[in-house]
Amino acid sequence: MLKKIILLGATGSIGNSALRLLRKNKNLYHLIGVSAHNNAKLLSEIVNEFNVQNVVLSDCKNVNEYYGIHQLKVGSLELKNLAKLDCDIVISGITGLSGLYPAYEAISSGNDLAIANKEPLVAAGQIFMNKVKQTGAKILPVDSEHSAIFQCIQYNDNLDFITLTASGGPFLNYDIDSLDNVTPEMALNHPVWDMGDKISIDSATMFNKALEIIEASVLFDLTYEKIDVVIHPQSIIHGLVHYKDGSILANLGYPDMITPLSVALSWPDRVDLNLKKIKLTDIGNLTFIEPDYKKFPALNLGWEVLKNNKLSPIVLNAANEIAVKLFLENKIKFTSIFKLVSEIIDIYQPSDALTIDEVIYIDNIARLKSIDYFNRKL
Ligand code: NDP
Ligand code: MG
């Protein structure tokens, strides 16, 4: 039986890796639904190549550019409807908190969710985990570090802690004083991964790793002191699980999102992707470096938010999304991203959100406060 797949964010970087995976495995997977936000042309190509029946463009701006062979549905309500169609697994490669409603819709309807889109897990993690307990849907991590932990973790009283690796991003070896003047182009130029703009900037500031610390605490039910981060520039080891008997299980692989996507789609089975084989002697050295918390203060905020329950992960995420956008538009300096986010999580400390609508409410206020801070102070 072919597994029926719905791919949200088909036109992005994760979408592209997922399509590469599906192209290689036409005998296993059948793509029955796809979404994009604006890129109607690429969406049409995908629909025509894979003969996808259910197609959504979540923004209406470019509908006239659509030339796919199947009917196009438009708007955010249609995106939610797409995520709850009967299928074996929904992949979410949407960027930012915009993926919240469709991902939540997927698990609410009982669909399994292979999730790359970390922001909804950061902002609404507990609500997601409660929902899957209710519906029986599974959340399968696609973020490479979390896929690594997922593959190595054995739930056990004697699990000691986990390590998430970080490439260090494009500014790993930059002088701290030069970071004030780096441009969006420089920040988008990631040394290892080819990703969308938002996550590329997050990798440069290391907010990405802060989000991933929170993501890991949600997915694996771990407290802050059980999550460690180490810089590993080669990005060959993606994550490690340390046990108290001295054993450490690590997951290795070339940095290519096709692998974590394949793990999520086939779990607990494995598929032959016929990839270039890893030759350890070609790689030679694997290096590990302590993060520089002065240069990348954003990293600490991941632990801070878990430690101090007055600080809200929703606010952290929202302020960061606004700050990244402002930086990409050349309106603020690279170093002001951290300044803005740390200010907003200090001044806006809402009580816990218990529903998705409350998450959105807090998110909206945090965005308004971020814009206000930018207008007044930056
Ligand atoms: P991209 O920016 O490359 O792609 C984003 C996708 O989401 C596109 O299909 C885009 O459509 C769609 N989209 C954009 N805005 C909206 C919106 N408001 N509503 C609905 N859909 C929207 O991002 P990435 O693929 O790099 O990242 C996706 C997610 O996966 C992020 O959360 C990221 O953190 C995570 N991730 C990514 C990795 C990677 O290697 N890229 C690795 C690990 C995690 P359109 O093209 O039409 O604008
Ligand atoms: Mg990652």
mmCIF file with all atom_site columns, C-alpha atoms in Angstrom, residues 145 165-175 179 182 185-195 199-209 212 229-235 289 291-292 295-296 299 334:
data_model
loop_
_atom_site.group_PDB
_atom_site.id
_atom_site.type_symbol
_atom_site.label_atom_id
_atom_site.label_alt_id
_atom_site.label_comp_id
_atom_site.label_asym_id
_atom_site.label_entity_id
_atom_site.label_seq_id
_atom_site.pdbx_PDB_ins_code
_atom_site.Cartn_x
_atom_site.Cartn_y
_atom_site.Cartn_z
_atom_site.occupancy
_atom_site.B_iso_or_equiv
_atom_site.pdbx_formal_charge
_atom_site.auth_seq_id
_atom_site.auth_comp_id
_atom_site.auth_asym_id
_atom_site.auth_atom_id
_atom_site.pdbx_PDB_model_num
ATOM 1  C CA . GLU A 1 145 ? 19.079 17.289 15.732 1.00 0.00 ? 145 GLU A CA 1
ATOM 2  C CA . THR A 1 165 ? 25.047 19.940 17.893 1.00 0.00 ? 165 THR A CA 1
ATOM 3  C CA . ALA A 1 166 ? 25.239 23.307 16.143 1.00 0.00 ? 166 ALA A CA 1
ATOM 4  C CA . SER A 1 167 ? 27.264 24.185 13.067 1.00 0.00 ? 167 SER A CA 1
ATOM 5  C CA . GLY A 1 168 ? 28.007 27.625 14.531 1.00 0.00 ? 168 GLY A CA 1
ATOM 6  C CA . GLY A 1 169 ? 26.625 29.365 11.434 1.00 0.00 ? 169 GLY A CA 1
ATOM 7  C CA . PRO A 1 170 ? 28.397 31.790 9.097  1.00 0.00 ? 170 PRO A CA 1
ATOM 8  C CA . PHE A 1 171 ? 29.854 33.960 11.893 1.00 0.00 ? 171 PHE A CA 1
ATOM 9  C CA . LEU A 1 172 ? 31.465 31.255 13.993 1.00 0.00 ? 172 LEU A CA 1
ATOM 10 C CA . ASN A 1 173 ? 34.934 32.679 13.460 1.00 0.00 ? 173 ASN A CA 1
ATOM 11 C CA . TYR A 1 174 ? 34.019 36.354 13.214 1.00 0.00 ? 174 TYR A CA 1
ATOM 12 C CA . ASP A 1 175 ? 35.278 38.815 15.728 1.00 0.00 ? 175 ASP A CA 1
ATOM 13 C CA . LEU A 1 179 ? 28.928 41.514 14.087 1.00 0.00 ? 179 LEU A CA 1
ATOM 14 C CA . VAL A 1 182 ? 27.286 42.151 8.979  1.00 0.00 ? 182 VAL A CA 1
ATOM 15 C CA . GLU A 1 185 ? 23.573 38.656 2.477  1.00 0.00 ? 185 GLU A CA 1
ATOM 16 C CA . MET A 1 186 ? 26.455 37.611 4.727  1.00 0.00 ? 186 MET A CA 1
ATOM 17 C CA . ALA A 1 187 ? 24.093 36.130 7.303  1.00 0.00 ? 187 ALA A CA 1
ATOM 18 C CA . LEU A 1 188 ? 22.164 34.175 4.665  1.00 0.00 ? 188 LEU A CA 1
ATOM 19 C CA . ASN A 1 189 ? 25.313 32.500 3.441  1.00 0.00 ? 189 ASN A CA 1
ATOM 20 C CA . HIS A 1 190 ? 25.290 29.392 5.645  1.00 0.00 ? 190 HIS A CA 1
ATOM 21 C CA . PRO A 1 191 ? 28.442 27.263 5.477  1.00 0.00 ? 191 PRO A CA 1
ATOM 22 C CA . VAL A 1 192 ? 26.696 23.867 5.641  1.00 0.00 ? 192 VAL A CA 1
ATOM 23 C CA . TRP A 1 193 ? 22.952 23.989 5.064  1.00 0.00 ? 193 TRP A CA 1
ATOM 24 C CA . ASP A 1 194 ? 20.963 25.550 2.222  1.00 0.00 ? 194 ASP A CA 1
ATOM 25 C CA . MET A 1 195 ? 17.782 26.685 3.963  1.00 0.00 ? 195 MET A CA 1
ATOM 26 C CA . ILE A 1 199 ? 16.105 29.765 9.666  1.00 0.00 ? 199 ILE A CA 1
ATOM 27 C CA . SER A 1 200 ? 19.332 30.922 8.003  1.00 0.00 ? 200 SER A CA 1
ATOM 28 C CA . ILE A 1 201 ? 19.275 34.149 10.010 1.00 0.00 ? 201 ILE A CA 1
ATOM 29 C CA . ASP A 1 202 ? 18.352 32.145 13.124 1.00 0.00 ? 202 ASP A CA 1
ATOM 30 C CA . SER A 1 203 ? 21.419 29.984 12.536 1.00 0.00 ? 203 SER A CA 1
ATOM 31 C CA . ALA A 1 204 ? 23.608 33.077 12.239 1.00 0.00 ? 204 ALA A CA 1
ATOM 32 C CA . THR A 1 205 ? 22.363 34.530 15.552 1.00 0.00 ? 205 THR A CA 1
ATOM 33 C CA . MET A 1 206 ? 22.081 31.039 17.116 1.00 0.00 ? 206 MET A CA 1
ATOM 34 C CA . PHE A 1 207 ? 18.446 31.777 17.954 1.00 0.00 ? 207 PHE A CA 1
ATOM 35 C CA . ASN A 1 208 ? 17.885 28.597 15.966 1.00 0.00 ? 208 ASN A CA 1
ATOM 36 C CA . LYS A 1 209 ? 19.605 26.580 18.678 1.00 0.00 ? 209 LYS A CA 1
ATOM 37 C CA . GLU A 1 212 ? 15.758 23.878 19.293 1.00 0.00 ? 212 GLU A CA 1
ATOM 38 C CA . VAL A 1 229 ? 24.695 22.276 23.093 1.00 0.00 ? 229 VAL A CA 1
ATOM 39 C CA . VAL A 1 230 ? 28.075 21.923 21.459 1.00 0.00 ? 230 VAL A CA 1
ATOM 40 C CA . ILE A 1 231 ? 29.466 23.544 18.305 1.00 0.00 ? 231 ILE A CA 1
ATOM 41 C CA . HIS A 1 232 ? 30.377 20.945 15.709 1.00 0.00 ? 232 HIS A CA 1
ATOM 42 C CA . PRO A 1 233 ? 31.253 22.751 12.462 1.00 0.00 ? 233 PRO A CA 1
ATOM 43 C CA . GLN A 1 234 ? 31.239 19.661 10.211 1.00 0.00 ? 234 GLN A CA 1
ATOM 44 C CA . SER A 1 235 ? 27.568 18.878 11.052 1.00 0.00 ? 235 SER A CA 1
ATOM 45 C CA . ILE A 1 289 ? 33.854 23.653 20.439 1.00 0.00 ? 289 ILE A CA 1
ATOM 46 C CA . PRO A 1 291 ? 29.712 27.935 22.277 1.00 0.00 ? 291 PRO A CA 1
ATOM 47 C CA . ASP A 1 292 ? 30.800 31.545 22.705 1.00 0.00 ? 292 ASP A CA 1
ATOM 48 C CA . LYS A 1 295 ? 29.197 36.464 20.808 1.00 0.00 ? 295 LYS A CA 1
ATOM 49 C CA . PHE A 1 296 ? 25.939 34.500 20.565 1.00 0.00 ? 296 PHE A CA 1
ATOM 50 C CA . LEU A 1 299 ? 21.623 30.791 22.657 1.00 0.00 ? 299 LEU A CA 1
ATOM 51 C CA . PHE A 1 334 ? 22.316 42.093 13.161 1.00 0.00 ? 334 PHE A CA 1
#
